[in-house]
Amino acid sequence: MLTLLMMAFGGSLALKAFEERQFADNSTLIQQAREAEALSGHVRAELIGLQARMEGLLITGASLEAIRRGAQFDAVSERAPPEGAWAQLVDEGGVRVFAEWKGRWVQGVRATAALMPEALDERHFYLVSSGSIPLNARFESVDFERSAVACAAVRGTEIAACVFRPAPMFGLGDINRLVIYGLLLAAPLLAVFGLVSVIRRLNREKAEAEALAPTPAAAEQRLWTSFEAAGVIGLWRWNPATQLLTIGPEAAMLVGATRDGEMTLDEFTTIVAEEDRRRVRQAFEEARPRQQFNVSFMGSGAMAGRYFEIIGGESETIFSGAILNVSDRIQAQTRSRRAEALARTALDAHPGPFAVWNNHKRLTHWNAAFGREFNLDRSVLQAGASYDLVMSEIAKFVRVERPLGEDANSREMLLISDVWIRLVDRRTATDGLITVGLDITNMKRQETVLQRSERRLRAMVEELQRTKGQAQELAEKYAEAKTRAERASQAKGAFLGNMSHELRTPLTHINGFAEMIASEIYGPLGNERYKEYAEDIVGAGKHLEEMINDILDMSKVEAGKMRLSPALIDPEDAVDGAIKLARRRAADREVALVFDPDDDLPEITGDHRAIKQMTFNLITNAIKFTDPGGEIVVTMVVEGKWLVIRVRDTGIGIAPEDLPRLAQPFEQVTSPEAKERNVRGTGLGLALTKSFAEMHGGYLTIESTLGVGTTVSIFLPVTRTPAPATGKPAPVLADA
Ligand code: ADP
């Protein structure tokens, strides 16, 4: 059957190969015919070209030799063609071409090879007379060598162009095909043979194995023995009828029994931990036929902490089985339970939400905070709940959510409960997911406070910068104004100084001459009136001189150029000098002028002239502003470290609002009464007095009551007269 099948398969393969071969041959012939056509076209073009060149040369009347060279013929002769043919094949492997001009016929012979294109492969081109051969493509065999030949007529001539190409019966393509089909045929055969031999071998091996294999019981025995030898298992037998238990030597060793063999349950259970004894005993006593026997217990004594399992079943009223040491398993279970408990404690100890998802994104563990913080219902929060479901439930309780930086797995959310949670998802090694949340409400609050205070600070800084700018602007303006004012003041000072000086010189003359006139030095004046006028001039001139002196002094003070000439002086002398000067004026105004200095006034360091002038200024003011009948009292007292020169009058007084302005250059009281009495004042007297007092290291005070009187006091520092020098160094006081 298999052979038949293979034969049919082989046959069909052979047919297929033959068909392919036919197809390849046909293709060769078609290509050959096309090539012959192309070759004939080429030859015709060459021949027409030759004829045209010949004709051209004939027209010019060229010699035969010139035609031969010009058209590159091998030979040329004058000859007419045979009937109708303009190109003919010559026997010697050449072609002749004919041309005519005005009855002159010429023939040129050219070698066939020169007309053919170059054949680059094993093809061969040649020309034949078209009448001598069939003009189709075919295979030809000569001495078992097959070749493909095709010819095509060169139009308008009796020449045919042929292409020849060797086409062996068995080419490379044929060998390829042979190999492929051979393999195709061989493959299934090989497969079948392979299969058969494998099956045979397996059968053989099975038979051998069966011959050598021990009985199942023996194998089991071997297994037991190996387990027993390893101290992992021991055997037991329980006879309910006698209530006796038999344990093998390995079982005894395993559980730490003192002996093996038959024993009562009481004896056996001594190796069982107290708490498990009752259970083990019960298991044996209540062993049921056809039921699995299974009880586990902890060992006692040396075996405490080890766990054993007794398993087995019933066979013909006797129960038997094995005792296993399952300590490893139980310990592993305990460990895993403990680890689990630890993990749970850790989970619950984490203050924020915490959840664990398995690799299918199903909830496996979570802590109380997870449900609490996200307000998750028990129906949602169940083992196996999908991540997406839980997250969509959480989303309902979220007011604001935003990703945390670049990390797509971290986000911050503000819950409806006003709690901020930072939630992070992390992959576990087992491709699960851990979701950890942290309450960051406090942090957020601080952040807000911080942001707020930062904003405030920034505003303050901006405001500060703005006011700083303004302040700077003001300072610049002020500096500018100050410079301007200083410059103006300097100019004014300089002007006043110059002017006073310029005025004084002519004034001295005026005064001098007026005095001479008034005193009638060079004889009496004709009229009494002249004398009066001259006296008026003297008075006015004096006043003017005083004023100019004041102005000059003031400008010196302001320019800081006023210099005192301090010396140890008796101040009473200076004040007395001023009194004397003023007496006349006081008398003229009918004002009493009383000088009442204390006794034993000290000497002071001061400028005699300045003190005299200060006092004089104050007294003249007092006279000016005191009505006739009034009184001026000048006192001198020592108060503490000050010598006080006081000028008190019973004049018109000064209004309190005017007081602060006085004692500054050019400041005057503007009341009508004051004005009326002060027609000739300049507002310099008090200012100068104050400046002089200060230059002495002292000061000036004005006390006044409107309509009652005024008291102006000059305070000058008292310099203690140093003790007369003894020439001996001061004794050094030794410390006790
Ligand atoms: P003046 O040359 O104008 O007197 P002062 O500086 O001496 O300049 O005085 C300034 C102003 O103070 C006076 O114009 C006057 O109004 C007021 N004054 C000064 N002394 C007295 C005084 N004893 N009684 C009342 N007013 C006075």
JSON list of C-alpha atoms in Angstrom, two decimals, residues 575 579 583 586 591-597 615 618-619 622-623 626 630-636 644-651 710-713:
[
{"chain": "A", "resi": 575, "resn": "VAL", "atom": "CA", "xyz": [27.63, 145.19, 82.35]},
{"chain": "A", "resi": 579, "resn": "ILE", "atom": "CA", "xyz": [24.48, 150.66, 81.89]},
{"chain": "A", "resi": 583, "resn": "ARG", "atom": "CA", "xyz": [21.64, 155.78, 81.15]},
{"chain": "A", "resi": 586, "resn": "ALA", "atom": "CA", "xyz": [16.63, 155.79, 79.81]},
{"chain": "A", "resi": 591, "resn": "VAL", "atom": "CA", "xyz": [12.39, 155.20, 82.54]},
{"chain": "A", "resi": 592, "resn": "ALA", "atom": "CA", "xyz": [14.19, 154.24, 85.72]},
{"chain": "A", "resi": 593, "resn": "LEU", "atom": "CA", "xyz": [17.28, 152.09, 85.12]},
{"chain": "A", "resi": 594, "resn": "VAL", "atom": "CA", "xyz": [18.39, 150.12, 88.19]},
{"chain": "A", "resi": 595, "resn": "PHE", "atom": "CA", "xyz": [21.61, 148.07, 88.32]},
{"chain": "A", "resi": 596, "resn": "ASP", "atom": "CA", "xyz": [21.60, 145.48, 91.11]},
{"chain": "A", "resi": 597, "resn": "PRO", "atom": "CA", "xyz": [24.49, 143.01, 90.85]},
{"chain": "A", "resi": 615, "resn": "THR", "atom": "CA", "xyz": [23.70, 143.82, 77.86]},
{"chain": "A", "resi": 618, "resn": "LEU", "atom": "CA", "xyz": [18.84, 144.10, 76.02]},
{"chain": "A", "resi": 619, "resn": "ILE", "atom": "CA", "xyz": [18.69, 147.42, 77.89]},
{"chain": "A", "resi": 622, "resn": "ALA", "atom": "CA", "xyz": [13.74, 147.35, 77.33]},
{"chain": "A", "resi": 623, "resn": "ILE", "atom": "CA", "xyz": [13.89, 151.16, 77.06]},
{"chain": "A", "resi": 626, "resn": "THR", "atom": "CA", "xyz": [8.74, 150.50, 78.22]},
{"chain": "A", "resi": 630, "resn": "GLY", "atom": "CA", "xyz": [8.38, 152.34, 83.88]},
{"chain": "A", "resi": 631, "resn": "GLU", "atom": "CA", "xyz": [11.35, 150.63, 85.39]},
{"chain": "A", "resi": 632, "resn": "ILE", "atom": "CA", "xyz": [14.23, 148.54, 84.15]},
{"chain": "A", "resi": 633, "resn": "VAL", "atom": "CA", "xyz": [16.20, 146.40, 86.59]},
{"chain": "A", "resi": 634, "resn": "VAL", "atom": "CA", "xyz": [19.47, 144.79, 85.61]},
{"chain": "A", "resi": 635, "resn": "THR", "atom": "CA", "xyz": [20.63, 142.03, 87.99]},
{"chain": "A", "resi": 636, "resn": "MET", "atom": "CA", "xyz": [23.67, 139.72, 88.02]},
{"chain": "A", "resi": 644, "resn": "VAL", "atom": "CA", "xyz": [23.05, 135.15, 84.83]},
{"chain": "A", "resi": 645, "resn": "ILE", "atom": "CA", "xyz": [22.69, 138.72, 83.54]},
{"chain": "A", "resi": 646, "resn": "ARG", "atom": "CA", "xyz": [19.01, 139.54, 83.72]},
{"chain": "A", "resi": 647, "resn": "VAL", "atom": "CA", "xyz": [17.29, 142.62, 82.23]},
{"chain": "A", "resi": 648, "resn": "ARG", "atom": "CA", "xyz": [13.74, 142.99, 83.52]},
{"chain": "A", "resi": 649, "resn": "ASP", "atom": "CA", "xyz": [11.38, 145.72, 82.37]},
{"chain": "A", "resi": 650, "resn": "THR", "atom": "CA", "xyz": [7.78, 146.76, 82.98]},
{"chain": "A", "resi": 651, "resn": "GLY", "atom": "CA", "xyz": [7.14, 147.30, 79.27]},
{"chain": "A", "resi": 710, "resn": "THR", "atom": "CA", "xyz": [9.67, 141.22, 79.80]},
{"chain": "A", "resi": 711, "resn": "THR", "atom": "CA", "xyz": [12.70, 139.52, 81.32]},
{"chain": "A", "resi": 712, "resn": "VAL", "atom": "CA", "xyz": [15.56, 138.54, 79.10]},
{"chain": "A", "resi": 713, "resn": "SER", "atom": "CA", "xyz": [18.40, 136.51, 80.70]}
]
